[in-house]
Coordinates of C-alpha atoms in Angstrom, one line a residue:
Chain Q
M1 CA -23.4 56.1 313.6
A2 CA -25.1 52.6 313.7
F3 CA -23.1 49.7 315.5
T4 CA -22.2 46.2 313.5
D5 CA -23.4 43.1 315.1
E6 CA -20.2 42.6 316.3
Q7 CA -20.0 45.6 318.3
L8 CA -23.3 45.2 319.6
E9 CA -22.4 41.8 321.2
R10 CA -19.3 43.2 322.4
Y11 CA -20.9 45.9 324.3
S12 CA -24.1 44.4 324.8
R13 CA -23.5 44.0 328.9
Q14 CA -23.6 47.6 329.3
I15 CA -26.1 48.6 326.4
L16 CA -28.3 46.6 328.7
L17 CA -28.2 49.1 331.4
K18 CA -31.2 51.4 331.4
E19 CA -29.0 54.1 331.9
V20 CA -26.4 53.4 328.8
G21 CA -28.6 51.8 326.1
G22 CA -27.6 52.6 322.5
A23 CA -27.5 56.1 322.7
G24 CA -25.2 55.9 325.9
Q25 CA -23.2 53.7 324.0
K26 CA -22.8 56.1 320.8
K27 CA -21.8 58.5 323.7
I28 CA -18.7 56.5 324.6
A29 CA -17.7 56.1 321.1
A30 CA -17.7 59.6 320.3
A31 CA -16.0 60.2 323.6
K32 CA -12.1 61.5 323.8
V33 CA -10.3 61.1 326.6
F34 CA -6.7 61.7 327.4
L35 CA -4.7 60.0 329.6
I36 CA -1.6 61.4 331.4
G37 CA 0.9 58.7 332.0
A38 CA 0.8 55.0 330.9
G39 CA 1.9 53.8 334.4
G40 CA 0.1 52.4 337.3
L41 CA -3.2 54.5 337.1
G42 CA -3.1 55.1 333.5
S43 CA -3.0 51.1 332.6
P44 CA -6.1 50.1 334.2
S45 CA -7.8 53.3 333.4
A46 CA -6.9 52.8 329.7
L47 CA -7.9 49.1 329.4
Y48 CA -11.3 49.7 331.1
L49 CA -12.0 52.8 329.0
A50 CA -11.2 51.0 325.7
S51 CA -13.1 47.6 326.7
A52 CA -16.1 50.1 327.4
G53 CA -15.6 51.3 323.8
V54 CA -14.0 55.0 324.5
G55 CA -13.7 55.7 320.8
T56 CA -10.6 57.8 321.2
L57 CA -7.8 57.6 323.9
G58 CA -5.0 59.8 323.9
I59 CA -1.9 58.8 325.8
I60 CA 1.1 60.4 327.1
D61 CA 4.4 59.3 328.5
D62 CA 7.6 60.1 328.0
D63 CA 9.2 56.7 329.6
V64 CA 10.2 53.2 328.5
V65 CA 9.1 49.9 330.1
D66 CA 11.0 49.0 333.5
L67 CA 10.9 45.7 335.0
S68 CA 10.2 47.2 337.9
N69 CA 7.0 48.7 336.6
L70 CA 5.5 45.3 335.9
Q71 CA 4.2 44.9 339.4
R72 CA 1.1 47.4 338.9
Q73 CA 1.8 48.8 335.5
I74 CA -0.8 46.2 333.7
L75 CA -0.5 47.7 330.1
H76 CA 3.0 46.6 329.6
S77 CA 4.8 43.0 330.0
T78 CA 8.0 41.5 330.3
K79 CA 8.1 41.1 326.1
T80 CA 7.8 45.2 326.2
I81 CA 10.6 45.9 328.7
N82 CA 12.4 48.7 327.4
H83 CA 10.0 49.7 324.5
S84 CA 8.4 53.1 324.9
K85 CA 5.3 53.1 327.1
V86 CA 3.4 54.5 325.0
E87 CA 3.8 51.8 322.0
S88 CA 3.5 49.1 324.8
A89 CA 0.2 50.8 325.8
E90 CA -1.3 51.0 322.3
E91 CA -0.2 47.2 321.2
T92 CA -2.1 46.0 324.5
I93 CA -5.2 48.3 323.6
S94 CA -5.7 47.2 320.0
K95 CA -5.2 43.7 320.7
M96 CA -8.2 44.0 323.3
N97 CA -10.4 46.4 321.2
P98 CA -9.5 47.4 317.6
D99 CA -12.3 50.1 317.8
V100 CA -10.3 52.3 320.0
K101 CA -8.1 55.2 318.1
V102 CA -5.0 55.4 320.4
N103 CA -3.2 58.9 320.1
K104 CA 0.4 58.3 321.3
Y105 CA 2.3 61.4 322.5
T106 CA 6.3 60.7 323.7
G107 CA 7.4 63.3 325.9
R108 CA 6.6 65.4 328.7
L109 CA 3.9 67.9 329.5
N110 CA 5.0 71.3 330.0
S111 CA 3.2 74.8 329.8
E112 CA 4.2 75.4 326.2
N113 CA 2.7 72.2 325.0
I114 CA 0.1 71.1 327.3
L115 CA -2.8 73.4 326.1
D116 CA -2.3 72.2 322.3
I117 CA -2.1 68.5 323.3
I118 CA -5.3 68.4 325.4
K119 CA -7.5 70.9 323.8
D120 CA -9.3 68.3 321.4
Y121 CA -10.1 66.1 324.4
D122 CA -13.2 65.9 326.5
F123 CA -12.2 64.4 329.8
I124 CA -8.6 64.1 331.1
L125 CA -7.5 61.8 333.8
D126 CA -4.2 62.4 335.5
G127 CA -2.2 59.3 336.6
S128 CA 1.0 61.3 336.6
D129 CA 3.5 60.5 339.7
N130 CA 5.0 64.2 340.1
F131 CA 3.6 67.5 341.8
P132 CA 4.8 69.9 339.0
T133 CA 2.6 67.9 336.2
R134 CA -0.5 67.5 338.7
F135 CA -0.6 71.2 339.1
L136 CA 0.0 72.2 335.3
V137 CA -2.5 69.6 334.3
N138 CA -5.1 71.0 337.1
D139 CA -4.0 75.0 335.5
A140 CA -4.3 73.9 331.9
C141 CA -8.1 71.9 332.5
F142 CA -9.1 75.2 334.5
F143 CA -8.0 77.4 331.5
L144 CA -9.8 75.0 328.8
K145 CA -12.8 74.4 331.1
K146 CA -12.0 70.6 330.9
T147 CA -13.3 67.7 333.4
L148 CA -10.0 66.3 335.0
I149 CA -10.4 63.3 337.0
S150 CA -7.5 63.0 339.2
G151 CA -6.0 60.3 341.2
S152 CA -3.0 59.1 343.0
I153 CA -1.3 56.2 345.0
F154 CA 0.8 56.1 347.9
R155 CA 2.1 52.9 349.9
F156 CA -1.1 51.3 350.5
E157 CA -3.5 54.4 350.0
G158 CA -5.2 56.1 347.3
Q159 CA -7.1 59.3 346.4
L160 CA -9.2 60.1 343.8
T161 CA -11.6 63.3 342.9
T162 CA -13.2 64.9 340.0
L163 CA -12.4 68.7 339.3
R164 CA -14.7 70.9 337.3
P165 CA -14.7 74.2 338.7
H166 CA -16.4 75.6 335.3
N167 CA -19.3 73.3 335.9
V168 CA -21.6 75.1 338.9
E169 CA -24.7 72.8 338.2
N170 CA -24.6 71.9 341.5
G171 CA -23.1 74.7 343.1
P172 CA -19.5 75.8 343.2
V173 CA -16.9 73.0 343.3
P174 CA -13.0 73.1 343.6
C175 CA -10.2 72.9 341.8
Y176 CA -6.8 71.2 342.9
R177 CA -5.4 74.3 343.6
C178 CA -8.2 74.6 346.4
L179 CA -7.0 71.3 347.9
Y180 CA -3.4 72.0 347.4
P181 CA -2.6 75.7 346.8
E182 CA 1.0 74.9 345.8
P183 CA 3.3 72.2 345.2
P184 CA 5.2 70.8 348.4
P185 CA 8.9 71.7 348.8
P186 CA 11.2 69.5 347.2
G187 CA 12.3 67.2 350.5
L188 CA 9.2 67.0 352.5
V189 CA 7.9 63.9 350.4
P190 CA 9.4 60.7 350.1
S191 CA 11.8 60.8 346.9
C192 CA 11.1 58.1 344.4
Q193 CA 13.5 55.6 345.4
E194 CA 11.7 55.8 349.1
A195 CA 8.3 55.3 348.0
G196 CA 6.7 52.4 347.7
V197 CA 3.2 51.3 346.8
L198 CA 1.0 48.2 346.7
G199 CA 0.3 47.5 343.1
V200 CA -3.0 46.4 343.3
L201 CA -3.7 50.0 344.4
A202 CA -2.9 51.7 341.0
G203 CA -5.9 48.9 340.0
T204 CA -8.3 50.2 342.6
I205 CA -7.9 53.6 341.9
G206 CA -7.4 53.5 338.1
I207 CA -10.5 51.9 337.7
M208 CA -12.5 54.3 339.8
Q209 CA -11.0 57.4 337.7
A210 CA -12.5 55.0 334.3
A211 CA -15.7 54.8 336.2
E212 CA -16.0 58.3 336.8
A213 CA -15.1 59.3 333.4
L214 CA -17.6 56.7 332.1
K215 CA -20.5 58.6 334.3
E216 CA -19.0 62.1 332.9
I217 CA -19.3 60.6 329.5
L218 CA -23.0 59.3 330.1
G219 CA -23.9 62.3 332.4
I220 CA -25.0 59.8 335.0
G221 CA -24.8 59.5 338.5
E222 CA -23.4 61.5 341.1
S223 CA -19.8 62.7 340.5
L224 CA -16.9 63.3 342.9
A225 CA -16.9 66.6 342.1
G226 CA -16.6 68.6 345.5
R227 CA -15.5 65.4 347.2
L228 CA -12.1 63.5 347.9
L229 CA -12.4 59.6 347.9
I230 CA -9.8 58.3 350.3
Y231 CA -9.2 54.6 350.2
D232 CA -6.9 52.7 352.3
A233 CA -6.2 49.0 351.3
L234 CA -5.0 47.9 354.8
D235 CA -8.3 48.6 356.3
M236 CA -10.4 47.6 353.2
S237 CA -12.2 51.5 354.2
F238 CA -13.4 54.0 352.0
R239 CA -13.7 57.7 353.2
R240 CA -15.6 60.4 350.9
V241 CA -14.6 63.8 352.2
R242 CA -16.3 67.2 351.1
V243 CA -13.7 69.7 349.7
P244 CA -15.2 73.2 349.6
K245 CA -14.1 75.2 346.7
N246 CA -11.5 77.8 348.1
P247 CA -12.8 81.4 348.1
N248 CA -9.4 82.7 347.7
C249 CA -8.1 80.4 345.4
H250 CA -5.5 81.9 343.3
L251 CA -6.3 80.0 340.2
C252 CA -10.2 79.7 340.4
G253 CA -11.3 82.2 343.0
P254 CA -12.9 85.6 342.2
K255 CA -9.3 87.5 342.3
P256 CA -7.0 85.2 340.7
T257 CA -3.3 85.5 340.7
I258 CA -2.6 82.9 338.5
H259 CA -3.3 83.9 335.0
E260 CA -1.0 81.6 333.0
L261 CA 0.8 78.0 333.3
L262 CA 3.4 77.9 335.2
D263 CA 6.2 75.3 334.9
Y264 CA 7.4 74.0 338.6
E265 CA 11.0 72.3 338.9
I266 CA 10.5 68.5 338.1
S267 CA 12.4 66.9 341.2
C268 CA 12.1 63.7 342.6
T269 CA 9.3 64.1 345.1
M270 CA 6.7 62.1 344.0
P271 CA 3.5 61.4 345.9
S272 CA 3.2 57.9 344.6
P273 CA 5.2 55.8 342.0
G274 CA 2.3 56.2 339.6
Chain L
M1 CA -55.8 45.3 321.5
S2 CA -56.8 43.2 318.7
E3 CA -55.2 40.1 317.2
D4 CA -54.5 42.1 313.8
A5 CA -53.1 45.2 315.3
K6 CA -50.8 46.8 313.1
A7 CA -47.2 46.9 314.3
D8 CA -45.0 50.2 313.4
V9 CA -41.9 47.7 313.4
K10 CA -41.5 44.1 313.2
L11 CA -38.1 42.0 314.2
D12 CA -37.6 38.7 313.9
L13 CA -35.2 37.3 316.4
S14 CA -35.9 33.7 316.3
G15 CA -32.5 32.1 316.9
V16 CA -31.3 35.2 318.5
M17 CA -30.2 34.0 321.9
C18 CA -30.5 35.8 325.6
P19 CA -29.4 38.6 325.9
M20 CA -28.7 39.6 322.6
N21 CA -32.4 39.4 321.4
F22 CA -33.0 41.7 324.3
V23 CA -29.9 44.5 323.2
K24 CA -31.7 44.3 319.6
T25 CA -35.6 44.8 320.9
K26 CA -33.9 47.4 323.3
L27 CA -32.1 49.4 320.8
Q28 CA -35.4 49.1 317.9
L29 CA -37.3 50.8 320.9
E30 CA -34.9 53.5 321.4
E31 CA -35.4 54.7 317.8
M32 CA -39.4 54.3 318.2
D33 CA -41.4 57.1 319.3
E34 CA -44.1 56.9 322.7
G35 CA -47.1 54.7 321.5
Q36 CA -45.8 53.0 318.5
I37 CA -46.1 49.5 318.6
L38 CA -42.9 46.9 318.1
E39 CA -43.7 43.3 317.1
V40 CA -40.5 41.0 317.8
I41 CA -40.5 37.2 317.1
I42 CA -38.7 35.5 319.6
D43 CA -37.7 31.9 320.6
E44 CA -39.4 29.5 323.1
G45 CA -37.6 28.8 326.6
E46 CA -35.2 31.2 327.8
P47 CA -35.9 34.2 325.6
V48 CA -39.7 34.0 326.0
R49 CA -39.3 34.0 330.1
N50 CA -36.6 36.8 329.7
V51 CA -37.6 39.1 327.0
P52 CA -40.9 40.1 328.1
R53 CA -39.7 40.8 331.8
S54 CA -36.7 42.7 330.6
V55 CA -39.2 44.9 328.2
K56 CA -41.6 45.4 331.4
A57 CA -38.5 46.3 333.7
E58 CA -37.5 49.4 331.0
G59 CA -41.0 50.5 331.3
H60 CA -42.7 49.5 328.1
K61 CA -46.4 47.9 328.0
V62 CA -46.6 44.3 326.9
L63 CA -49.7 44.2 325.1
E64 CA -49.4 40.5 323.7
L65 CA -47.2 37.3 323.9
E66 CA -48.7 34.3 321.8
E67 CA -47.2 31.3 320.6
V68 CA -47.0 31.0 317.1
P69 CA -45.9 28.0 314.9
D70 CA -42.2 26.2 314.9
G71 CA -41.8 26.8 318.7
H72 CA -41.9 30.5 318.5
Y73 CA -43.2 33.4 320.3
R74 CA -44.7 36.8 318.8
L75 CA -44.4 39.4 321.4
V76 CA -46.1 42.9 320.9
I77 CA -44.7 46.0 322.8
E78 CA -46.0 49.4 323.0
K79 CA -43.3 52.0 323.3
A80 CA -43.7 53.9 326.7
D81 CA -42.1 57.4 327.3
V82 CA -38.9 56.2 329.3

């Protein structure tokens, strides 16, 4: 695949990077990335992945744009209130970079549809706002051996990690269940109505998810696999903590007890208004 | 290397501004094998200050840089194993 002069100019500032070059730009163009949620985290991830020239972006969201989303969900605008989020997302992305193919999925991921929906994508970015989806996505990515870049935000704090238990190049690395074996019981975490978030935090974490995805696509740098990055906007501090693989993990351990996908009850127990 | 050394590929980048002149040089070098010779024509001023430096920074060898008529420069590069 050769680049047009227009594409060379569009991507010139990253082709200039020694670690990218023409070969890297071709990898980016060939990459297929799936975004779970076109909300606070998915918005900046999608915009930067699209601007970098990621060839195919799959986006799933079952929601419509609400006025209260606009404080942080920068794919959407006052004009697209009440429009489907995936439609609104495609519109914004196409305006910014028409090279990108956007595959839209309206609806919710469940144990019946997730494998089929994500199987053709190379990397999965989780920007969902609830635990049942997070566990479902983790388990599906584990079964399909897909690298999952997980982000979450809550109040003034965000978390980010890369999950690729199938890749043991640099020793064993954890899955999401190694960090959190089961979803928390409903009621233990604040409800949707009680949770608040600093909008800009979604940008910080979503953009770092996109950065991790680009590193995975290019095969450069040091991944966050095996580490959890915790960002506190109030202190403006980043902490990187080691997260070991749980040798007794029910999913990725040597004696797994989870052999199929589970649908946890969707309740209003969000870690973050993603 | 002598004046009339044979370039494997020639690229006329006169009138192409920074950094697109280097982007095109870099992409051409990526297509070539180690030891092959690329000759590019670049403009005076900013291009002649920047392109040779960027080529060296990527590890390639600048064999020649000479002024040619009409305010252009001829830059001869040997592709390194990078």
